[in-house]
Amino acid sequence: MAILEAKNICKNFGKLEVLRGIDIEVNRGEVVAIIGPSGSGKSTFLRCLNKLEQINDGTIIFDGEVIAENGVYANDKVLRKIFKKMGMVFQNFNLFPQKSVIENIIEAPLIVKKEKKEDAITHARKLLNEVGLSDKENAYPCQLSGGQQQRVAIARALAMNPEIMLFDEPTSALDPELTGEVLAVMRKLAAEKNTMIVVTHEMGFAREVASRVIFMDNGVIVEEGTPDEVLSNPKNERTKQFLNRVLK
Amino acid sequence: MFLTVTTKLLEAFSVNIKIFFITLLFAMPLGMIIAMGSMCKFKPLSFITRVFVWIIRGTPLMLQLILFMYGPGLIFGYTGLSRINAALIAFVINYAAYFSEIYRGGIESISKGQYEAGYALGMSKIQVFFRIVFMQVVKRIVAPMSNEIITLVKDTSLARIIMVVEITQTAQNFVATKAIIWPVFYSGAFYLIFCGILTVLFGYIEKKFDYYRG
Ligand SMILES: Nc1ncnc2c1ncn2[C@@H]1O[C@H](COP(=O)(O)OP(=O)(O)O)[C@@H](O)[C@H]1O
Ligand SMILES: [Mg+2]
């Protein structure tokens, strides 16, 4: 049973057609990796799902609820209720700099979900433990390395108990020696059967963790299948070229 | 003599202080409204607001004081506005325009990612503004606001242009009538002490925000 269904997603920025009819279904517990050259529309696709960008056409259904139908989004109040169940992790972390690590994590549970403060804190501590940052709960983002900041950002998204996690190149802004700690957390999430869509350039991670790999180019899905099918035995010429370039 | 000068200067300086606080009280919120207007997505409104700010910042405060003093009477035949109120209106409008630009700069300097992180967590626009963005903006505008506010202390003397009795003019009167110079230095001390207090206060506020970078 698909938890997320995106049909015929089209998006243009002015004259530039960035998404040209994307169809994706994601099942509960699945990890979908989206790969593709820079500028192919991967980020834009993710951002359309939670209306950080607006689609021009297409339908998005999440957990049985309509996010957008034929290019028209549901009203903001309905959407906010749905977006509580979608977590997003950004390339640049986007932590709130004036808030400590634990304040970053409990903010949305407190003001969006109206959780009790004690409960939010208990949950936040459990999440910090999971991402290996228990000793940093009172630190401020500017005192953390990129890898630590990204792990806090993951904990912050998880604090809402999302049904799906969207990752937009979560390790691209990190020094190579810091990507490992973030990928390790994501591996753990995948092993715990969290539903995830991960835009990534980490082919090793996609191969190991993804249940499905989608190759996007120029606003369309070119090839889709198991990691083995797409990454080891690509059928499409463009996929082969792309993999040749990035795997070298 | 010293006592007379002291009383006179104190009396006059209370007018400067009054202009100062009333200007802050009204110009700070009015500046926010103007800033919102100039950032409004409805283009005609943001255009009109920006032209307004350009006119206010592009002409001398002195000129605006004269306009608000004599304009209502000569243009509309309304003569009920006292000198001090005319001065206050001119100061409030002038400073609101300057504050609005500081606010706008502060708000626009916050990265889009901060808003997006909030929206992605299911926050509303109002929640994102007040819970996420607002305090970050405050940190960024403390320094330019303190500059502007200290300038205001000294600008209050401009009210003399429309014959509002204030400290600089009072000091000058002693020079003219008694041929003594020391009241000029004395009046300077009033400004210095007041600005000194403000400097310490703003330093304290800035320090409060030192706990994080960004
Ligand atoms: N806000 C925007 N305004 C205009 N063009 C944009 C905007 N965001 C992205 N684009 C363009 O859309 C295309 C796809 O971008 P993106 O989705 O970020 O690609 P990817 O994540 O695959 O690298 C690029 O050509 C990019 O320049
Ligand atoms: Mg991208």
CSV table of C-alpha atoms and ligand atoms in Angstrom, one decimal:
chain,number,residue,atom,x,y,z
A,1,MET,CA,0.0,0.0,0.0
A,2,ALA,CA,1.6,3.3,-1.1
A,3,ILE,CA,2.0,5.9,1.6
A,4,LEU,CA,3.0,8.5,-1.0
A,5,GLU,CA,1.7,8.8,-4.5
A,6,ALA,CA,2.9,11.5,-6.9
A,7,LYS,CA,1.4,11.5,-10.3
A,8,ASN,CA,2.4,13.5,-13.3
A,9,ILE,CA,4.2,16.2,-11.3
A,10,CYS,CA,5.1,19.1,-13.5
A,11,LYS,CA,6.9,22.2,-12.4
A,12,ASN,CA,8.4,25.1,-14.2
A,13,PHE,CA,10.3,28.2,-13.1
A,14,GLY,CA,9.2,30.7,-15.7
A,15,LYS,CA,10.0,29.1,-19.1
A,16,LEU,CA,12.3,26.5,-17.6
A,17,GLU,CA,10.6,23.2,-17.3
A,18,VAL,CA,12.2,21.5,-14.3
A,19,LEU,CA,9.8,18.6,-13.7
A,20,ARG,CA,8.1,17.1,-16.7
A,21,GLY,CA,5.6,14.5,-15.5
A,22,ILE,CA,7.2,12.6,-12.6
A,23,ASP,CA,5.3,9.6,-11.3
A,24,ILE,CA,6.5,8.1,-8.0
A,25,GLU,CA,4.9,5.7,-5.5
A,26,VAL,CA,6.5,5.0,-2.2
A,27,ASN,CA,5.4,2.2,0.0
A,28,ARG,CA,5.6,2.1,3.8
A,29,GLY,CA,9.0,1.1,5.1
A,30,GLU,CA,10.6,1.7,1.7
A,31,VAL,CA,13.8,3.6,1.2
A,32,VAL,CA,13.8,5.3,-2.2
A,33,ALA,CA,17.1,6.8,-3.4
A,34,ILE,CA,16.9,9.5,-6.1
A,35,ILE,CA,20.0,10.0,-8.1
A,36,GLY,CA,20.8,12.1,-11.1
A,37,PRO,CA,23.0,14.9,-12.4
A,38,SER,CA,22.9,18.3,-10.8
A,39,GLY,CA,20.1,20.4,-12.1
A,40,SER,CA,17.9,17.5,-13.1
A,41,GLY,CA,15.1,18.5,-10.7
A,42,LYS,CA,15.7,16.2,-7.7
A,43,SER,CA,15.5,18.8,-5.0
A,44,THR,CA,12.6,20.6,-6.7
A,45,PHE,CA,10.7,17.3,-6.7
A,46,LEU,CA,11.2,16.8,-3.0
A,47,ARG,CA,10.4,20.5,-2.2
A,48,CYS,CA,7.1,20.3,-4.2
A,49,LEU,CA,6.0,17.5,-1.9
A,50,ASN,CA,5.8,19.8,1.1
A,51,LYS,CA,5.0,22.9,-0.9
A,52,LEU,CA,8.3,24.6,-0.5
A,53,GLU,CA,7.9,24.9,-4.3
A,54,GLN,CA,4.5,24.8,-6.0
A,55,ILE,CA,3.8,22.3,-8.7
A,56,ASN,CA,2.1,23.5,-11.9
A,57,ASP,CA,0.3,20.2,-12.6
A,58,GLY,CA,0.0,16.8,-11.1
A,59,THR,CA,-1.5,15.1,-8.0
A,60,ILE,CA,0.2,14.3,-4.7
A,61,ILE,CA,-1.5,12.0,-2.2
A,62,PHE,CA,0.0,11.2,1.2
A,63,ASP,CA,-1.3,8.7,3.6
A,64,GLY,CA,-4.7,8.8,1.9
A,65,GLU,CA,-4.9,12.6,2.1
A,66,VAL,CA,-4.7,15.0,-0.9
A,67,ILE,CA,-1.8,17.4,-0.8
A,68,ALA,CA,-2.4,18.6,-4.3
A,69,GLU,CA,-4.8,17.6,-7.1
A,70,ASN,CA,-4.3,18.5,-10.7
A,71,GLY,CA,-1.8,21.2,-9.8
A,72,VAL,CA,-3.9,22.8,-7.0
A,73,TYR,CA,-2.7,22.4,-3.4
A,74,ALA,CA,-5.1,21.9,-0.5
A,75,ASN,CA,-5.5,24.8,1.8
A,76,ASP,CA,-2.7,25.7,4.2
A,77,LYS,CA,-4.5,24.5,7.4
A,78,VAL,CA,-5.0,21.1,5.9
A,79,LEU,CA,-1.5,21.0,4.6
A,80,ARG,CA,0.1,21.9,7.9
A,81,LYS,CA,-1.6,18.9,9.4
A,82,ILE,CA,-0.2,16.7,6.7
A,83,PHE,CA,3.2,18.2,6.8
A,84,LYS,CA,3.5,17.4,10.5
A,85,LYS,CA,3.8,13.8,9.3
A,86,MET,CA,6.6,14.6,6.8
A,87,GLY,CA,10.1,15.3,8.0
A,88,MET,CA,12.6,17.0,5.9
A,89,VAL,CA,16.4,17.2,6.1
A,90,PHE,CA,18.2,19.9,4.1
A,91,GLN,CA,21.6,20.1,2.6
A,92,ASN,CA,22.5,23.1,4.8
A,93,PHE,CA,20.9,21.7,8.0
A,94,ASN,CA,19.0,24.9,8.6
A,95,LEU,CA,19.1,24.6,12.4
A,96,PHE,CA,17.8,27.5,14.4
A,97,PRO,CA,21.0,29.2,15.5
A,98,GLN,CA,19.6,31.1,18.5
A,99,LYS,CA,18.2,27.8,20.0
A,100,SER,CA,20.2,25.1,21.7
A,101,VAL,CA,20.3,21.6,20.4
A,102,ILE,CA,17.5,20.4,22.6
A,103,GLU,CA,15.4,23.6,22.0
A,104,ASN,CA,15.8,23.0,18.2
A,105,ILE,CA,14.3,19.5,18.7
A,106,ILE,CA,11.4,20.3,21.0
A,107,GLU,CA,10.3,23.5,19.2
A,108,ALA,CA,7.9,21.9,16.7
A,109,PRO,CA,6.6,19.2,19.1
A,110,LEU,CA,5.8,22.0,21.5
A,111,ILE,CA,4.2,24.6,19.3
A,112,VAL,CA,2.9,22.5,16.4
A,113,LYS,CA,1.9,19.3,18.2
A,114,LYS,CA,1.3,21.1,21.6
A,115,GLU,CA,3.1,18.3,23.4
A,116,LYS,CA,3.8,18.7,27.1
A,117,LYS,CA,7.3,20.1,27.7
A,118,GLU,CA,8.5,17.1,29.8
A,119,ASP,CA,7.3,14.7,27.2
A,120,ALA,CA,9.0,16.6,24.4
A,121,ILE,CA,12.3,16.7,26.3
A,122,THR,CA,12.2,13.0,27.2
A,123,HIS,CA,11.6,12.2,23.5
A,124,ALA,CA,14.3,14.6,22.4
A,125,ARG,CA,16.8,13.0,24.7
A,126,LYS,CA,16.0,9.6,23.3
A,127,LEU,CA,16.5,10.9,19.8
A,128,LEU,CA,19.8,12.6,20.7
A,129,ASN,CA,21.0,9.3,22.1
A,130,GLU,CA,20.0,7.6,18.8
A,131,VAL,CA,22.0,10.1,16.7
A,132,GLY,CA,24.9,9.9,19.2
A,133,LEU,CA,24.8,13.4,20.5
A,134,SER,CA,23.5,13.0,24.1
A,135,ASP,CA,26.4,15.1,25.4
A,136,LYS,CA,25.5,18.1,23.2
A,137,GLU,CA,21.9,18.9,24.2
A,138,ASN,CA,22.8,22.3,25.6
A,139,ALA,CA,25.3,23.2,22.8
A,140,TYR,CA,24.4,25.8,20.1
A,141,PRO,CA,24.5,24.9,16.4
A,142,CYS,CA,27.5,27.2,15.9
A,143,GLN,CA,29.5,25.1,18.3
A,144,LEU,CA,28.9,21.9,16.3
A,145,SER,CA,30.6,20.4,13.3
A,146,GLY,CA,28.6,20.0,10.1
A,147,GLY,CA,28.1,16.3,10.7
A,148,GLN,CA,26.8,16.9,14.2
A,149,GLN,CA,24.5,19.7,13.0
A,150,GLN,CA,23.0,17.4,10.4
A,151,ARG,CA,22.4,14.7,13.0
A,152,VAL,CA,20.6,17.3,15.1
A,153,ALA,CA,18.6,18.2,12.1
A,154,ILE,CA,17.6,14.6,11.6
A,155,ALA,CA,16.6,14.3,15.3
A,156,ARG,CA,14.6,17.5,15.0
A,157,ALA,CA,12.7,16.0,12.0
A,158,LEU,CA,12.2,12.7,13.8
A,159,ALA,CA,10.8,14.5,16.9
A,160,MET,CA,7.5,14.9,15.1
A,161,ASN,CA,7.2,11.2,14.6
A,162,PRO,CA,7.0,11.6,10.8
A,163,GLU,CA,5.5,8.9,8.6
A,164,ILE,CA,8.1,9.8,5.9
A,165,MET,CA,11.5,11.4,5.9
A,166,LEU,CA,12.7,13.5,2.9
A,167,PHE,CA,16.5,13.9,2.7
A,168,ASP,CA,17.8,16.4,0.2
A,169,GLU,CA,21.5,15.6,-0.3
A,170,PRO,CA,22.1,15.5,3.5
A,171,THR,CA,25.8,14.9,3.2
A,172,SER,CA,26.7,17.2,0.3
A,173,ALA,CA,27.7,20.1,2.4
A,174,LEU,CA,29.9,18.0,4.6
A,175,ASP,CA,33.6,17.4,4.6
A,176,PRO,CA,34.2,13.8,3.4
A,177,GLU,CA,35.3,12.6,6.8
A,178,LEU,CA,32.0,13.7,8.3
A,179,THR,CA,29.7,12.1,5.8
A,180,GLY,CA,30.1,8.7,7.5
A,181,GLU,CA,28.5,9.7,10.8
A,182,VAL,CA,25.4,11.0,9.0
A,183,LEU,CA,25.1,8.1,6.7
A,184,ALA,CA,25.4,5.8,9.7
A,185,VAL,CA,22.3,7.4,11.3
A,186,MET,CA,20.4,7.1,8.1
A,187,ARG,CA,21.3,3.5,7.8
A,188,LYS,CA,19.9,2.9,11.3
A,189,LEU,CA,16.7,4.7,10.3
A,190,ALA,CA,16.4,2.5,7.2
A,191,ALA,CA,17.0,-0.6,9.3
A,192,GLU,CA,14.2,0.5,11.6
A,193,LYS,CA,11.9,0.5,8.6
A,194,ASN,CA,11.4,4.2,8.4
A,195,THR,CA,10.0,5.4,5.1
A,196,MET,CA,12.5,7.6,3.4
A,197,ILE,CA,13.2,9.4,0.1
A,198,VAL,CA,16.8,10.2,-0.2
A,199,VAL,CA,18.3,12.4,-2.8
A,200,THR,CA,21.9,11.5,-2.8
A,201,HIS,CA,25.2,11.4,-4.6
A,202,GLU,CA,26.4,8.6,-2.3
A,203,MET,CA,26.2,5.6,-4.6
A,204,GLY,CA,27.5,3.3,-2.0
A,205,PHE,CA,24.8,4.3,0.4
A,206,ALA,CA,22.1,3.9,-2.3
A,207,ARG,CA,23.3,0.5,-3.2
A,208,GLU,CA,23.4,-0.8,0.3
A,209,VAL,CA,20.3,0.9,1.9
A,210,ALA,CA,17.8,1.7,-0.9
A,211,SER,CA,15.0,-0.7,-1.7
A,212,ARG,CA,14.6,1.2,-4.9
A,213,VAL,CA,16.7,3.6,-6.9
A,214,ILE,CA,15.3,6.2,-9.3
A,215,PHE,CA,17.5,7.9,-11.9
A,216,MET,CA,16.3,11.3,-12.9
A,217,ASP,CA,17.6,13.4,-15.7
A,218,ASN,CA,16.3,16.6,-17.2
A,219,GLY,CA,13.0,16.6,-15.2
A,220,VAL,CA,12.0,13.0,-16.0
A,221,ILE,CA,12.5,9.6,-14.5
A,222,VAL,CA,14.8,7.8,-16.9
A,223,GLU,CA,15.2,4.5,-15.0
A,224,GLU,CA,13.9,2.9,-11.9
A,225,GLY,CA,14.5,-0.4,-10.1
A,226,THR,CA,16.4,-2.2,-7.4
A,227,PRO,CA,19.9,-0.9,-6.7
A,228,ASP,CA,21.2,-3.9,-8.5
A,229,GLU,CA,19.2,-3.2,-11.6
A,230,VAL,CA,19.9,0.5,-11.8
A,231,LEU,CA,23.4,0.8,-10.4
A,232,SER,CA,24.9,-2.4,-11.6
A,233,ASN,CA,23.1,-3.2,-14.8
A,234,PRO,CA,21.6,0.1,-16.1
A,235,LYS,CA,19.7,-0.3,-19.3
A,236,ASN,CA,19.4,3.2,-20.3
A,237,GLU,CA,22.3,5.0,-22.1
A,238,ARG,CA,22.0,8.1,-20.0
A,239,THR,CA,22.1,6.2,-16.8
A,240,LYS,CA,25.2,4.4,-17.9
A,241,GLN,CA,26.9,7.7,-18.8
A,242,PHE,CA,26.0,9.2,-15.4
A,243,LEU,CA,27.2,6.2,-13.4
A,244,ASN,CA,30.4,6.1,-15.4
A,245,ARG,CA,31.0,9.7,-14.5
A,246,VAL,CA,30.2,9.5,-10.8
A,247,LEU,CA,31.7,6.1,-10.1
A,248,LYS,CA,35.0,6.9,-11.6
B,1,MET,CA,24.3,81.8,38.5
B,2,PHE,CA,25.3,78.2,38.4
B,3,LEU,CA,22.0,77.2,40.0
B,4,THR,CA,20.0,79.3,37.5
B,5,VAL,CA,21.8,77.8,34.5
B,6,THR,CA,21.4,74.3,35.9
B,7,THR,CA,17.6,74.7,36.5
B,8,LYS,CA,17.1,76.2,33.1
B,9,LEU,CA,19.1,73.6,31.3
B,10,LEU,CA,17.4,70.8,33.2
B,11,GLU,CA,14.0,72.2,32.4
B,12,ALA,CA,14.9,72.4,28.7
B,13,PHE,CA,16.6,69.0,28.6
B,14,SER,CA,13.4,67.5,29.9
B,15,VAL,CA,11.8,68.6,26.6
B,16,ASN,CA,14.6,66.8,24.6
B,17,ILE,CA,14.0,63.7,26.7
B,18,LYS,CA,10.3,63.9,26.1
B,19,ILE,CA,10.8,64.1,22.4
B,20,PHE,CA,13.3,61.3,22.6
B,21,PHE,CA,11.1,58.8,24.4
B,22,ILE,CA,7.9,59.6,22.6
B,23,THR,CA,9.6,59.3,19.3
B,24,LEU,CA,10.9,55.9,20.2
B,25,LEU,CA,7.6,54.8,21.6
B,26,PHE,CA,5.8,55.5,18.3
B,27,ALA,CA,8.5,55.3,15.7
B,28,MET,CA,9.6,51.7,16.6
B,29,PRO,CA,6.2,50.1,15.9
B,30,LEU,CA,5.3,52.5,13.1
B,31,GLY,CA,8.7,51.5,11.5
B,32,MET,CA,7.6,47.9,11.6
B,33,ILE,CA,4.4,48.7,9.8
B,34,ILE,CA,6.3,50.7,7.1
B,35,ALA,CA,8.8,47.8,6.8
B,36,MET,CA,6.0,45.4,6.2
B,37,GLY,CA,4.5,47.7,3.6
B,38,SER,CA,7.8,48.0,1.8
B,39,MET,CA,8.3,44.2,1.8
B,40,CYS,CA,4.7,43.5,0.8
B,41,LYS,CA,4.2,41.3,-2.3
B,42,PHE,CA,1.4,43.6,-3.5
B,43,LYS,CA,3.7,45.7,-5.7
B,44,PRO,CA,1.8,49.1,-5.7
B,45,LEU,CA,1.8,49.1,-1.9
B,46,SER,CA,5.5,48.3,-1.6
B,47,PHE,CA,6.3,50.9,-4.3
B,48,ILE,CA,4.4,53.7,-2.6
B,49,THR,CA,5.9,52.8,0.8
B,50,ARG,CA,9.4,52.8,-0.7
B,51,VAL,CA,8.8,56.2,-2.3
B,52,PHE,CA,7.6,57.5,1.0
B,53,VAL,CA,10.7,56.2,2.8
B,54,TRP,CA,12.9,57.7,0.0
B,55,ILE,CA,11.3,61.1,0.5
B,56,ILE,CA,11.6,61.1,4.3
B,57,ARG,CA,15.1,59.9,4.3
B,58,GLY,CA,16.1,62.1,1.3
B,59,THR,CA,15.0,65.4,2.8
B,60,PRO,CA,16.3,67.1,6.0
B,61,LEU,CA,14.5,66.5,9.2
B,62,MET,CA,14.7,70.3,9.6
B,63,LEU,CA,12.5,70.7,6.5
B,64,GLN,CA,10.0,68.2,7.8
B,65,LEU,CA,9.8,70.0,11.1
B,66,ILE,CA,9.0,73.3,9.3
B,67,LEU,CA,6.4,71.5,7.1
B,68,PHE,CA,4.6,70.0,10.1
B,69,MET,CA,4.7,73.3,12.0
B,70,TYR,CA,3.3,75.5,9.2
B,71,GLY,CA,1.8,73.0,6.7
B,72,PRO,CA,-1.4,72.2,8.5
B,73,GLY,CA,-2.2,75.9,9.0
B,74,LEU,CA,-1.2,77.1,5.5
B,75,ILE,CA,-2.5,74.1,3.5
B,76,PHE,CA,-5.5,73.0,5.5
B,77,GLY,CA,-6.3,76.0,7.6
B,78,TYR,CA,-5.8,73.8,10.7
B,79,THR,CA,-4.0,75.7,13.5
B,80,GLY,CA,-4.7,73.4,16.5
B,81,LEU,CA,-1.3,71.7,16.4
B,82,SER,CA,1.0,72.9,19.1
B,83,ARG,CA,4.7,73.4,18.4
B,84,ILE,CA,5.8,70.4,20.5
B,85,ASN,CA,3.2,68.1,18.8
B,86,ALA,CA,4.2,69.3,15.4
B,87,ALA,CA,7.8,68.4,16.4
B,88,LEU,CA,6.8,65.1,17.7
B,89,ILE,CA,4.9,64.1,14.5
B,90,ALA,CA,7.9,65.1,12.4
B,91,PHE,CA,10.3,63.1,14.6
B,92,VAL,CA,8.1,60.0,14.7
B,93,ILE,CA,7.6,59.9,11.0
B,94,ASN,CA,11.3,60.6,10.2
B,95,TYR,CA,12.6,58.0,12.6
B,96,ALA,CA,10.0,55.5,11.7
B,97,ALA,CA,11.3,55.7,8.1
B,98,TYR,CA,14.9,55.1,9.2
B,99,PHE,CA,13.8,52.3,11.6
B,100,SER,CA,11.8,50.6,8.8
B,101,GLU,CA,14.9,50.3,6.6
B,102,ILE,CA,16.8,48.7,9.5
B,103,TYR,CA,14.0,46.3,10.2
B,104,ARG,CA,13.7,45.5,6.5
B,105,GLY,CA,17.4,44.9,6.2
B,106,GLY,CA,17.3,42.6,9.3
B,107,ILE,CA,14.4,40.6,8.1
B,108,GLU,CA,15.7,40.2,4.6
B,109,SER,CA,19.1,39.0,5.9
B,110,ILE,CA,17.5,35.9,7.5
B,111,SER,CA,18.1,33.0,5.1
B,112,LYS,CA,15.3,31.3,3.3
B,113,GLY,CA,16.3,28.0,4.9
B,114,GLN,CA,15.2,29.2,8.3
B,115,TYR,CA,11.6,29.7,7.0
B,116,GLU,CA,11.7,26.5,5.1
B,117,ALA,CA,12.9,24.5,8.1
B,118,GLY,CA,9.9,25.9,10.0
B,119,TYR,CA,7.4,25.2,7.3
B,120,ALA,CA,8.7,21.7,6.8
B,121,LEU,CA,8.0,21.1,10.5
B,122,GLY,CA,4.4,22.1,10.1
B,123,MET,CA,4.7,25.6,11.5
B,124,SER,CA,2.4,28.4,10.3
B,125,LYS,CA,3.8,31.7,8.9
B,126,ILE,CA,3.1,33.5,12.1
B,127,GLN,CA,4.8,30.8,14.2
B,128,VAL,CA,7.8,30.8,12.0
B,129,PHE,CA,8.1,34.6,12.2
B,130,PHE,CA,7.7,35.0,15.9
B,131,ARG,CA,9.3,31.7,17.1
B,132,ILE,CA,12.1,31.4,14.6
B,133,VAL,CA,12.9,34.6,12.8
B,134,PHE,CA,12.1,37.4,15.2
B,135,MET,CA,14.9,37.0,17.7
B,136,GLN,CA,17.4,36.4,15.0
B,137,VAL,CA,16.3,39.7,13.5
B,138,VAL,CA,16.6,41.5,16.8
B,139,LYS,CA,20.2,40.3,17.2
B,140,ARG,CA,21.1,41.7,13.8
B,141,ILE,CA,19.4,45.1,14.3
B,142,VAL,CA,20.7,45.9,17.8
B,143,ALA,CA,23.8,47.6,16.5
B,144,PRO,CA,22.3,49.7,13.7
B,145,MET,CA,19.3,50.6,16.0
B,146,SER,CA,21.6,51.8,18.8
B,147,ASN,CA,23.4,54.0,16.3
B,148,GLU,CA,20.1,55.5,15.1
B,149,ILE,CA,18.8,56.0,18.6
B,150,ILE,CA,21.9,57.8,19.8
B,151,THR,CA,21.6,60.0,16.8
B,152,LEU,CA,18.1,60.7,17.9
B,153,VAL,CA,19.3,62.0,21.2
B,154,LYS,CA,21.2,64.8,19.5
B,155,ASP,CA,18.6,65.4,16.8
B,156,THR,CA,16.1,66.4,19.4
B,157,SER,CA,17.8,69.8,19.4
B,158,LEU,CA,16.5,70.4,15.9
B,159,ALA,CA,13.1,71.1,17.5
B,160,ARG,CA,14.4,74.6,18.1
B,161,ILE,CA,13.9,75.3,14.4
B,162,ILE,CA,10.2,75.6,15.2
B,163,MET,CA,10.8,77.4,18.5
B,164,VAL,CA,10.4,74.5,20.8
B,165,VAL,CA,12.4,75.4,23.9
B,166,GLU,CA,15.2,72.8,24.2
B,167,ILE,CA,18.6,72.6,25.8
B,168,THR,CA,20.9,73.7,23.0
B,169,GLN,CA,18.9,76.9,22.4
B,170,THR,CA,18.7,77.5,26.1
B,171,ALA,CA,22.5,77.3,26.4
B,172,GLN,CA,22.9,79.6,23.4
B,173,ASN,CA,20.6,82.1,25.1
B,174,PHE,CA,23.0,82.3,28.0
B,175,VAL,CA,25.8,83.0,25.6
B,176,ALA,CA,23.9,85.7,23.9
B,177,THR,CA,22.4,87.4,27.0
B,178,LYS,CA,25.1,86.9,29.6
B,179,ALA,CA,28.2,86.6,27.5
B,180,ILE,CA,29.3,83.4,29.2
B,181,ILE,CA,30.5,80.3,27.3
B,182,TRP,CA,30.4,77.6,30.0
B,183,PRO,CA,26.7,76.8,29.7
B,184,VAL,CA,27.5,75.4,26.2
B,185,PHE,CA,29.9,72.9,27.7
B,186,TYR,CA,27.5,72.3,30.5
B,187,SER,CA,24.7,71.4,28.0
B,188,GLY,CA,27.1,69.1,26.2
B,189,ALA,CA,27.6,67.2,29.4
B,190,PHE,CA,23.8,66.5,29.5
B,191,TYR,CA,24.0,64.9,26.1
B,192,LEU,CA,27.2,63.0,26.9
B,193,ILE,CA,25.7,61.5,30.1
B,194,PHE,CA,22.5,60.5,28.4
B,195,CYS,CA,24.3,59.0,25.4
B,196,GLY,CA,26.7,57.2,27.8
B,197,ILE,CA,23.8,55.5,29.6
B,198,LEU,CA,22.3,54.4,26.3
B,199,THR,CA,25.7,53.1,25.1
B,200,VAL,CA,26.0,51.0,28.2
B,201,LEU,CA,22.5,49.7,27.8
B,202,PHE,CA,22.9,48.8,24.2
B,203,GLY,CA,26.3,47.1,25.0
B,204,TYR,CA,24.4,45.0,27.5
B,205,ILE,CA,21.7,44.0,25.1
B,206,GLU,CA,24.3,43.2,22.4
B,207,LYS,CA,26.1,41.0,24.9
B,208,LYS,CA,22.9,39.2,25.7
B,209,PHE,CA,22.9,38.0,22.1
B,210,ASP,CA,26.6,37.0,22.1
B,211,TYR,CA,25.9,33.4,23.1
B,212,TYR,CA,25.5,32.4,19.5
B,213,ARG,CA,26.9,33.3,16.1
B,214,GLY,CA,24.7,33.6,13.0
C,1,LIG,N1,13.8,29.0,-7.2
C,1,LIG,C1,14.2,28.7,-8.4
C,1,LIG,N2,14.1,29.6,-9.4
C,1,LIG,C2,14.5,29.4,-10.7
C,1,LIG,N3,15.1,28.3,-11.1
C,1,LIG,C3,15.3,27.3,-10.1
C,1,LIG,C4,14.9,27.5,-8.8
C,1,LIG,N4,15.2,26.4,-8.1
C,1,LIG,C5,15.8,25.5,-9.0
C,1,LIG,N5,15.8,26.1,-10.2
C,1,LIG,C6,16.4,25.4,-11.4
C,1,LIG,O1,15.7,24.2,-11.6
C,1,LIG,C7,16.5,23.2,-12.0
C,1,LIG,C8,16.5,22.0,-11.1
C,1,LIG,O2,17.0,22.4,-9.9
C,1,LIG,P1,17.2,21.3,-8.7
C,1,LIG,O3,15.8,20.7,-8.5
C,1,LIG,O4,17.8,22.0,-7.6
C,1,LIG,O5,18.1,20.2,-9.3
C,1,LIG,P2,18.9,19.1,-8.5
C,1,LIG,O6,18.5,19.1,-7.1
C,1,LIG,O7,18.6,17.9,-9.3
C,1,LIG,O8,20.4,19.5,-8.7
C,1,LIG,C9,17.9,23.9,-12.2
C,1,LIG,O9,18.1,24.2,-13.5
C,1,LIG,C10,17.8,25.1,-11.3
C,1,LIG,O10,18.6,26.1,-11.7
C,2,MG,MG,19.6,19.5,-5.4
